[in-house]
Each structure stands twice: as structure tokens, then as C-alpha cells.
Coordinates of C-alpha atoms and ligand atoms in Angstrom, one line a residue:
M1275 CA 0.0 0.0 0.0
I1276 CA 1.4 3.4 -0.9
F1277 CA 0.8 6.0 1.8
A1278 CA -0.3 9.5 0.9
Q1279 CA 2.5 11.4 2.6
G1280 CA 1.5 14.8 3.4
L1281 CA -2.1 13.9 2.9
I1282 CA -2.2 11.7 6.0
K1283 CA -2.3 13.7 9.2
E1284 CA 0.2 12.8 11.9
F1285 CA -2.3 10.6 13.7
G1286 CA -2.8 8.6 10.5
C1287 CA -6.3 9.7 9.4
P1288 CA -6.8 10.8 5.8
V1289 CA -7.5 14.6 5.5
P1290 CA -11.2 14.8 5.0
Q1291 CA -11.1 17.3 2.2
Q1292 CA -10.2 15.5 -1.1
I1293 CA -7.9 17.4 -3.4
N1294 CA -9.4 18.3 -6.8
L1295 CA -6.7 17.2 -9.3
L1296 CA -8.3 19.4 -11.9
G1297 CA -6.6 22.3 -10.0
L1298 CA -3.1 21.0 -10.8
D1299 CA -1.1 21.7 -13.9
R1300 CA 1.6 19.3 -15.0
P1301 CA 4.4 20.4 -12.6
A1302 CA 1.9 20.6 -9.7
L1303 CA 0.5 17.1 -10.5
E1304 CA 4.1 15.7 -10.6
D1305 CA 4.7 17.2 -7.1
Y1306 CA 1.5 15.7 -6.0
F1307 CA 2.4 12.2 -7.1
V1308 CA 5.8 12.5 -5.5
S1309 CA 4.1 13.5 -2.3
L1310 CA 2.2 10.2 -2.5
N1311 CA 5.6 8.4 -2.7
A1312 CA 4.7 7.6 -6.3
R1313 CA 6.6 8.4 -9.5
A1314 CA 6.3 11.8 -11.1
F1315 CA 5.5 10.3 -14.6
H1316 CA 2.1 9.2 -13.4
A1317 CA 1.1 12.9 -13.9
R1318 CA 1.5 12.4 -17.6
Q1319 CA -0.8 9.3 -17.5
L1320 CA -3.4 11.1 -15.5
L1321 CA -3.4 14.1 -17.7
K1322 CA -4.1 11.9 -20.8
W1323 CA -6.9 10.0 -19.1
V1324 CA -8.7 13.2 -18.0
Y1325 CA -8.1 15.6 -20.8
Q1326 CA -7.6 13.4 -23.9
R1327 CA -9.9 10.5 -23.0
G1328 CA -12.4 12.3 -20.8
I1329 CA -12.1 9.7 -18.0
T1330 CA -12.6 11.0 -14.5
D1331 CA -13.1 7.7 -12.7
F1332 CA -9.7 6.7 -11.2
S1333 CA -10.7 3.0 -11.2
K1334 CA -10.7 3.1 -15.1
M1335 CA -7.2 4.4 -15.3
T1336 CA -5.7 1.0 -16.1
D1337 CA -2.1 2.0 -16.5
L1338 CA -1.9 3.2 -12.9
G1339 CA -1.3 0.4 -10.4
L1340 CA -4.2 -0.8 -8.4
P1341 CA -2.9 0.5 -5.0
L1342 CA -2.2 3.9 -6.5
R1343 CA -5.7 4.0 -8.0
Q1344 CA -7.1 3.2 -4.5
V1345 CA -5.1 6.0 -2.9
L1346 CA -6.3 8.4 -5.5
S1347 CA -10.0 7.5 -5.0
E1348 CA -9.6 8.0 -1.2
T1349 CA -7.6 11.2 -1.2
A1350 CA -8.4 12.9 -4.5
A1351 CA -11.2 13.9 -6.8
L1352 CA -11.8 15.1 -10.3
A1353 CA -14.7 17.4 -9.7
L1354 CA -16.4 19.5 -12.4
P1355 CA -18.9 22.3 -11.9
Q1356 CA -22.5 21.4 -12.3
I1357 CA -24.6 22.5 -15.3
A1358 CA -27.4 24.7 -13.8
S1359 CA -28.8 25.7 -17.2
D1360 CA -28.0 25.3 -20.8
Q1361 CA -29.3 27.8 -23.4
H1362 CA -29.2 27.6 -27.2
A1363 CA -29.2 30.8 -29.3
S1364 CA -30.8 30.9 -32.7
D1365 CA -27.3 31.4 -34.3
G1366 CA -25.8 28.2 -32.7
T1367 CA -24.2 30.0 -29.7
R1368 CA -24.6 28.0 -26.5
K1369 CA -24.5 29.4 -23.0
W1370 CA -24.0 27.3 -19.9
L1371 CA -24.7 28.5 -16.4
L1372 CA -22.4 26.5 -14.2
R1373 CA -23.0 26.1 -10.4
L1374 CA -19.8 26.0 -8.3
E1375 CA -19.4 24.2 -5.0
D1376 CA -20.2 27.3 -2.9
G1377 CA -23.5 28.0 -4.8
N1378 CA -22.1 30.8 -7.0
C1379 CA -22.8 30.5 -10.7
I1380 CA -20.6 31.5 -13.7
E1381 CA -21.3 31.5 -17.4
T1382 CA -19.4 29.9 -20.2
V1383 CA -20.2 30.5 -23.9
F1384 CA -19.5 28.3 -26.9
I1385 CA -19.4 30.1 -30.3
P1386 CA -19.3 27.8 -33.3
E1387 CA -18.1 29.3 -36.6
E1388 CA -17.2 27.9 -40.0
D1389 CA -13.5 27.7 -39.5
R1390 CA -13.2 27.4 -35.7
S1391 CA -15.2 27.0 -32.5
T1392 CA -14.4 29.2 -29.6
L1393 CA -15.1 28.8 -25.9
C1394 CA -15.4 32.0 -23.9
V1395 CA -14.2 31.2 -20.4
S1396 CA -14.8 33.1 -17.1
S1397 CA -12.0 33.8 -14.6
Q1398 CA -13.9 35.3 -11.6
V1399 CA -17.3 35.2 -10.0
G1400 CA -18.5 38.7 -10.9
C1401 CA -15.9 41.4 -11.6
A1402 CA -14.3 44.1 -9.5
L1403 CA -13.4 46.5 -12.3
N1404 CA -16.8 48.1 -12.5
C1405 CA -16.6 49.1 -16.2
S1406 CA -19.7 51.3 -16.7
F1407 CA -21.0 49.5 -19.8
C1408 CA -20.7 45.9 -18.7
A1409 CA -23.3 43.6 -17.3
T1410 CA -20.8 41.6 -15.2
A1411 CA -19.9 44.7 -13.3
R1412 CA -23.4 45.2 -12.2
E1413 CA -23.3 41.8 -10.3
G1414 CA -20.5 43.0 -8.1
F1415 CA -17.5 40.8 -7.2
S1416 CA -17.5 37.6 -5.2
R1417 CA -14.3 35.7 -5.6
N1418 CA -11.6 34.4 -7.9
L1419 CA -12.2 31.1 -9.6
Q1420 CA -9.8 28.3 -8.8
T1421 CA -7.8 26.6 -11.5
S1422 CA -10.1 23.6 -11.4
E1423 CA -13.1 25.9 -12.0
I1424 CA -11.4 27.5 -15.0
I1425 CA -10.1 24.4 -16.7
G1426 CA -13.3 22.7 -15.6
Q1427 CA -15.3 25.0 -18.0
L1428 CA -13.3 23.7 -20.9
L1429 CA -13.4 20.1 -19.9
L1430 CA -17.1 20.2 -19.2
A1431 CA -17.9 21.9 -22.5
S1432 CA -15.7 19.5 -24.5
Q1433 CA -17.2 16.4 -22.8
T1434 CA -20.7 17.7 -23.4
L1435 CA -20.1 18.6 -27.0
I1436 CA -18.3 15.3 -27.8
A1437 CA -21.2 13.4 -26.3
E1438 CA -23.5 15.4 -28.6
G1439 CA -21.5 14.4 -31.7
F1440 CA -19.4 17.6 -32.3
G1441 CA -16.3 15.4 -33.0
P1442 CA -13.2 14.6 -31.0
R1443 CA -11.9 18.2 -30.5
P1444 CA -15.0 20.4 -30.4
V1445 CA -13.2 23.5 -29.0
S1446 CA -10.5 24.9 -31.2
N1447 CA -10.0 28.2 -29.5
V1448 CA -10.3 29.6 -26.0
V1449 CA -10.8 33.2 -25.1
M1450 CA -10.5 34.4 -21.5
M1451 CA -13.3 36.9 -22.1
G1452 CA -16.1 35.7 -19.9
M1453 CA -16.9 37.0 -16.5
G1454 CA -14.0 38.7 -14.6
E1455 CA -10.6 40.2 -15.2
P1456 CA -8.2 37.3 -15.8
L1457 CA -5.1 39.2 -14.8
L1458 CA -6.5 39.9 -11.3
N1459 CA -6.7 36.1 -10.8
Y1460 CA -3.2 35.6 -12.2
D1461 CA -1.9 32.3 -10.7
A1462 CA -5.1 30.3 -11.2
V1463 CA -5.6 31.6 -14.8
V1464 CA -2.0 30.9 -15.8
S1465 CA -2.1 27.4 -14.4
A1466 CA -5.4 26.8 -16.3
M1467 CA -3.9 28.2 -19.5
R1468 CA -0.8 26.0 -19.1
L1469 CA -3.2 23.0 -19.0
M1470 CA -4.9 24.3 -22.2
L1471 CA -1.5 24.5 -23.9
D1472 CA -0.1 21.2 -22.6
D1473 CA 0.3 18.6 -25.3
L1474 CA -0.8 15.9 -22.8
S1475 CA -4.1 17.7 -22.2
F1476 CA -5.8 20.0 -24.7
G1477 CA -2.6 20.8 -26.7
L1478 CA -4.0 24.2 -28.0
S1479 CA -1.4 26.4 -29.6
R1480 CA -0.6 29.8 -28.0
R1481 CA -2.2 31.5 -31.0
R1482 CA -5.5 29.8 -30.1
V1483 CA -5.7 30.9 -26.5
T1484 CA -6.4 34.5 -26.0
L1485 CA -6.4 36.4 -22.7
S1486 CA -8.4 39.7 -22.7
T1487 CA -7.5 42.3 -20.1
A1488 CA -8.7 45.8 -19.3
G1489 CA -5.1 46.7 -18.7
V1490 CA -3.5 45.4 -15.5
V1491 CA 0.0 46.6 -16.5
P1492 CA 2.3 44.7 -14.1
A1493 CA 0.5 41.4 -14.7
M1494 CA 0.9 41.9 -18.5
D1495 CA 4.6 42.0 -18.0
R1496 CA 4.5 38.8 -15.9
L1497 CA 2.3 37.1 -18.5
A1498 CA 4.8 37.8 -21.3
R1499 CA 7.4 35.9 -19.3
D1500 CA 5.3 33.1 -17.8
C1501 CA 2.8 32.2 -20.4
P1502 CA 2.9 34.2 -23.6
V1503 CA -0.6 33.5 -25.0
S1504 CA -2.3 35.8 -27.4
L1505 CA -3.3 39.1 -25.8
A1506 CA -6.4 41.2 -26.3
V1507 CA -6.6 44.6 -24.6
S1508 CA -10.0 46.3 -23.9
L1509 CA -9.2 49.9 -25.1
H1510 CA -12.6 51.5 -25.8
A1511 CA -11.4 55.1 -25.8
V1512 CA -8.5 57.2 -27.1
E1513 CA -8.3 59.7 -24.3
D1514 CA -7.8 59.1 -20.6
E1515 CA -10.8 61.2 -19.5
L1516 CA -13.3 59.1 -21.4
R1517 CA -11.5 55.8 -20.8
S1518 CA -11.4 56.4 -17.0
K1519 CA -15.2 56.8 -17.1
L1520 CA -15.7 53.6 -19.1
V1521 CA -12.9 51.5 -17.5
P1522 CA -12.1 52.9 -14.0
L1523 CA -8.9 50.8 -14.0
N1524 CA -7.5 53.5 -16.4
R1525 CA -7.0 55.8 -13.4
K1526 CA -4.4 53.4 -12.1
Y1527 CA -2.9 52.5 -15.5
P1528 CA -3.6 55.3 -18.0
L1529 CA -3.3 54.9 -21.7
A1530 CA 0.3 55.8 -22.2
E1531 CA 1.4 53.2 -19.6
L1532 CA -0.9 50.6 -21.0
L1533 CA 0.4 51.1 -24.5
N1534 CA 4.0 50.9 -23.3
A1535 CA 3.1 47.6 -21.6
C1536 CA 1.7 46.4 -25.0
R1537 CA 5.0 47.3 -26.7
R1538 CA 6.9 45.4 -24.0
F1539 CA 4.6 42.4 -24.4
L1540 CA 5.5 42.1 -28.0
A1541 CA 9.2 43.1 -27.7
N1542 CA 10.6 39.5 -28.0
D1543 CA 8.1 38.3 -30.6
N1544 CA 7.8 40.3 -33.8
R1545 CA 5.5 37.9 -35.5
R1546 CA 2.6 38.6 -33.2
K1547 CA 0.0 41.2 -32.9
I1548 CA -2.1 42.5 -30.0
T1549 CA -5.9 42.7 -30.5
F1550 CA -7.4 46.0 -29.3
E1551 CA -11.0 45.7 -28.5
Y1552 CA -13.1 48.8 -29.0
V1553 CA -16.8 48.9 -28.0
M1554 CA -18.8 51.2 -30.3
L1555 CA -20.8 53.7 -28.2
E1556 CA -23.0 56.1 -29.9
G1557 CA -21.8 59.7 -29.8
L1558 CA -19.1 58.9 -27.3
N1559 CA -16.1 57.3 -29.0
D1560 CA -17.3 56.7 -32.5
S1561 CA -16.3 59.8 -34.5
I1562 CA -13.9 59.9 -37.4
E1563 CA -11.6 62.0 -35.3
D1564 CA -11.6 59.2 -32.7
A1565 CA -10.7 56.7 -35.4
R1566 CA -7.8 58.9 -36.5
K1567 CA -6.6 59.3 -32.9
L1568 CA -6.8 55.6 -32.4
A1569 CA -4.6 54.9 -35.4
R1570 CA -2.1 57.5 -34.1
L1571 CA -2.1 55.9 -30.7
L1572 CA -1.4 52.5 -32.0
R1573 CA 1.3 53.6 -34.4
G1574 CA 4.3 51.3 -34.1
I1575 CA 2.5 48.6 -32.2
P1576 CA 1.7 45.4 -34.2
A1577 CA -2.0 45.6 -33.8
K1578 CA -5.4 44.4 -35.0
V1579 CA -8.5 46.3 -34.0
N1580 CA -11.7 44.5 -33.1
L1581 CA -14.7 46.8 -33.1
I1582 CA -17.5 45.5 -30.9
P1583 CA -21.0 46.7 -31.4
F1584 CA -22.2 47.6 -27.9
N1585 CA -24.6 45.0 -26.6
L1586 CA -27.4 46.4 -24.7
V1587 CA -27.0 46.3 -20.9
P1588 CA -30.2 47.4 -19.1
G1589 CA -29.5 50.1 -16.6
T1590 CA -26.5 51.6 -18.5
P1591 CA -27.0 54.9 -20.4
Y1592 CA -25.2 53.7 -23.5
R1593 CA -26.4 52.9 -27.0
C1594 CA -24.7 51.2 -29.9
S1595 CA -23.4 53.2 -32.8
A1596 CA -25.4 52.9 -36.0
P1597 CA -24.0 50.3 -38.5
E1598 CA -23.0 53.0 -41.0
V1599 CA -21.1 54.8 -38.2
I1600 CA -19.3 51.6 -37.3
N1601 CA -18.5 51.1 -41.0
R1602 CA -17.1 54.5 -41.5
F1603 CA -15.0 54.2 -38.3
R1604 CA -13.6 50.9 -39.7
E1605 CA -12.9 52.4 -43.1
Q1606 CA -10.9 55.2 -41.5
L1607 CA -8.8 52.7 -39.5
L1608 CA -8.2 50.6 -42.7
C1609 CA -7.2 53.7 -44.5
D1610 CA -4.7 54.4 -41.7
G1611 CA -3.3 50.9 -42.2
L1612 CA -4.8 49.1 -39.3
V1613 CA -6.2 45.6 -39.7
T1614 CA -9.7 46.0 -38.4
I1615 CA -12.7 43.8 -38.1
T1616 CA -16.2 44.4 -36.7
R1617 CA -17.0 41.6 -34.3
R1618 CA -20.3 39.9 -35.2
T1619 CA -22.6 39.9 -32.3
R1620 CA -23.3 36.3 -31.3
G1621 CA -25.9 34.8 -28.9
A1622 CA -27.6 38.1 -28.1
D1623 CA -31.0 36.4 -27.8
I1624 CA -29.7 34.4 -24.8
A1625 CA -27.7 37.3 -23.3
A1626 CA -24.5 35.5 -24.3
A1627 CA -22.8 38.3 -26.2
C1628 CA -19.8 40.4 -25.1
G1629 CA -20.5 42.1 -21.8
Q1630 CA -23.8 40.4 -21.2
L1631 CA -22.6 37.6 -18.9
A1632 CA -24.1 38.0 -15.4
G1633 CA -24.1 34.6 -13.7
E1634 CA -25.4 34.5 -10.2
V1635 CA -23.1 36.1 -7.7
R1636 CA -23.5 35.4 -4.1
D1637 CA -21.7 36.9 -1.1
R1638 CA -20.8 39.9 -3.1
T1639 CA -18.2 42.1 -1.5
N1640 CA -19.2 45.5 -0.4
R1641 CA -18.4 47.9 -3.2
S1642 CA -16.5 50.4 -1.2
T1643 CA -14.3 47.7 0.4
R1644 CA -13.8 46.3 -3.0
L1645 CA -12.6 49.4 -4.6
G1646 CA -10.4 50.4 -1.7
A1647 CA -8.8 47.0 -1.3
S1648 CA -8.4 45.9 -4.8
E1649 CA -5.8 46.5 -7.5
I1650 CA -7.8 49.3 -9.0
G1651 CA -6.9 52.1 -6.6
R1652 CA -8.0 55.7 -7.3
Ligands
SAH1838 N1 -12.0 42.0 -18.0 C1 -11.5 41.5 -19.3 C2 -12.2 40.4 -19.8 C3 -13.6 40.7 -20.3 S1 -13.7 40.4 -22.0 C4 -11.4 42.7 -20.2 O1 -11.9 43.8 -19.8 O2 -10.9 42.6 -21.3 C5 -15.2 41.1 -22.5 C6 -15.0 42.1 -23.5 O3 -16.4 42.6 -23.8 C7 -14.2 43.3 -23.0 O4 -13.6 43.9 -24.1 C8 -15.3 44.2 -22.5 O5 -14.9 45.5 -22.4 C9 -16.4 44.0 -23.6 N2 -17.7 44.4 -23.2 C10 -18.2 44.6 -21.9 N3 -19.5 45.0 -21.9 C11 -19.8 45.1 -23.2 C12 -21.0 45.4 -23.9 N4 -22.1 45.7 -23.2 N5 -21.1 45.4 -25.2 C13 -19.9 45.0 -25.9 N6 -18.8 44.7 -25.3 C14 -18.7 44.7 -24.0

């Protein structure tokens, strides 16, 4: 019998709380097996069972010895969130409301397209950034998601879609663009993204995993070193005054600093581009002059611009720019040499579009505490 060193308390009883192995990336899983007095390479076997074959029952992992399987079933678990609801939009977009162990719910969105299928993954329960045009902000902030809850969204979506006949690899791209600010939950998000990239689990290329941030500058520098996935930056305005109203984080990391961080992010990799997201708000940021300023601001940064038609969020004062205004804005950017696309709104009839994810946030932190104590500052 192999003893679970470190998992057995001094007096010999197993720790009652089982460890959720979905929370461990490959190095952490190797450490875990070593802590069981087992060999590190079992981590590789376990990753393949879980992420490539969709097996979460230890007893079926036949290349692990029986005693090890038994220790695992006593001390560990592979626990996924529960599906609380499952909505289908008329355009094929799918939204799952997932219930977590503590009763909080988050949303995950699957967006099938002709040449790819993208999963939009949440990183926090609610969001602390309080962007004035976003539905998630209105829910307040409850807590960071754990690695297991982040990778669990991808595993659950993949398993569900495979069972429905979507083929062996139903998710080709992941965007960290669901609820929350991923760079304010750095460690768990990076661990989960490492699992997405690991050849023994999902094996997605770094081009197919995109993290979107409102601009947490120090964490952007860390990300470039630790896990250089594709980066999207929520810009939304070309001047600090308006950007601070839309994205209060701008007061801490204003435009000039943010754009310098973008330059640093790309410094060692001249084949890549940063995607700049720009929500089109009628009469606020959608003039031709704004487009010209945007092109000037991004000069010298390998960039693509993603124009996002504003999706209605009840209780906000904003409206979406008219289609011809968005077109003109886009033409101006193209004229100035910027690769620009207008993002198609997907899943609006089930409130699955950008900025519409609300989930069900419990135990929300008091807003004044939140703003005082968080990264945002004033
Ligand atoms: N916190 C991260 C991840 C969220 S990604 C970030 O800010 O980048 C979601 C994207 O949708 C962001 O670009 C966000 O600014 C945008 N968004 C939020 N509300 C929106 C709305 N109502 N309509 C269109 N886009 C919205």
C-alpha cells in the first residue's frame, strides 16, 4: 500500500477534504504524485486520461497500479462544476450557467463558426473592475475562480459537445473573455492556461488561447514571461478622460502606460499582434476624429482592432453606434493601415454576447471595500 505522505495527518487519518486534481497543472501534478511516494511520470498518464480520453473515474485508469488508484480514490477527486442551465441561441451559440461548490454561478459560452469554434471562459465570479457599460460589473464581485473551475469549464464543454457528436476536438480556440478580469486572478488563470496548452491535455497552440485584459499593466509584463498566449486589450477610448469613465482601472494604469506595456509584451516576438477591443458607443467614442486618434495611438504597435458593437445592458446609459457609423470608423482605420474587423454579435437572444454575462453572484463584496482594497486604486 502506498501512503499518501502529506495527505495523511500525523495521527494517521486521511485529510477529510479531497484534493481536486483538476486544479493541478503538470508540474503541480508531478509534485502531488511525488508527495504520494509515487513516481512523477504518473502525472502524464493522469493528464491523458482526463483531458484526452475524458475519463474522470480513477478505477478506469488502467495504466496506474491498483494500489495507486485506490489511494487516489480515497484522497483525490476530479470534480467538475454542475450545469445549472443550458441555453441555445438561434445562431448556434450556446451558454451554460455553471454552479460551483459554494453555490455561486458563472457563465461559459460556446461560439461555433465555420473555421473554428471558440469557448469563452470566465475567470472570476463577478468582476471588481466596475466598467460602466458591462453587465458583469453590475453583479459585483464575489471571488476568484480556482484553476479547477477555470479548466473545468473547458473540460465540461468539451465532454458535453463530444457526447453530442461535435467530433473529438469540439473546441479549437479559447478566449478568456467571460466574467471577470483574468489578470486579477493571475496564478489560477496561468495554471489553467498551461493545461490548455499542454500537449498531454488540450494541446492548444498559444495562438488559439487569448487572454483579454482591461489593462493590468504589471500582470501583462508577468504574463509575457510566464505564459505568452495571445493578448487582447480592452481599449474602448482614445483619451484618458473618457477611458477612465468607461474603464475605471484606467485611473491606475492610464493609456500611455498601458500602450507601453503592450509594446513590451511584443518586444521579443515580432510575428505577433495584440488585438485591441473597442466597443462602439453612440456619440461617445465613434467619430472619425476618434478613429484617427486611435490609429495614431497604435502607431508602431503590431495591432489588430476588433470593433465590438455595444450589446445592450439594461441600466446603462449607452447605445450602440449605428451600423453605418461603425463602417465609417472601420474604413478610417483601414485607411490608416490598421487591420480592423467588426465583431459579429453572437448569442444576443440568450444574453451570451460580449459584456452580457451575469451569472449568479453570491456573497458579493461590499463595493467600497472592493474598490479600496483591490488592485484598482483611485
Ligand atoms: N475583463 C477583461 C475580460 C472581459 S472580455 C477585459 O476587460 O478585457 C469582455 C469584452 O467585452 C471586453 O472587451 C469588454 O470591455 C467588452 N464588453 C463589456 N461589456 C460590453 C457590452 N455591453 N457590449 C460590448 N462589449 C462589451
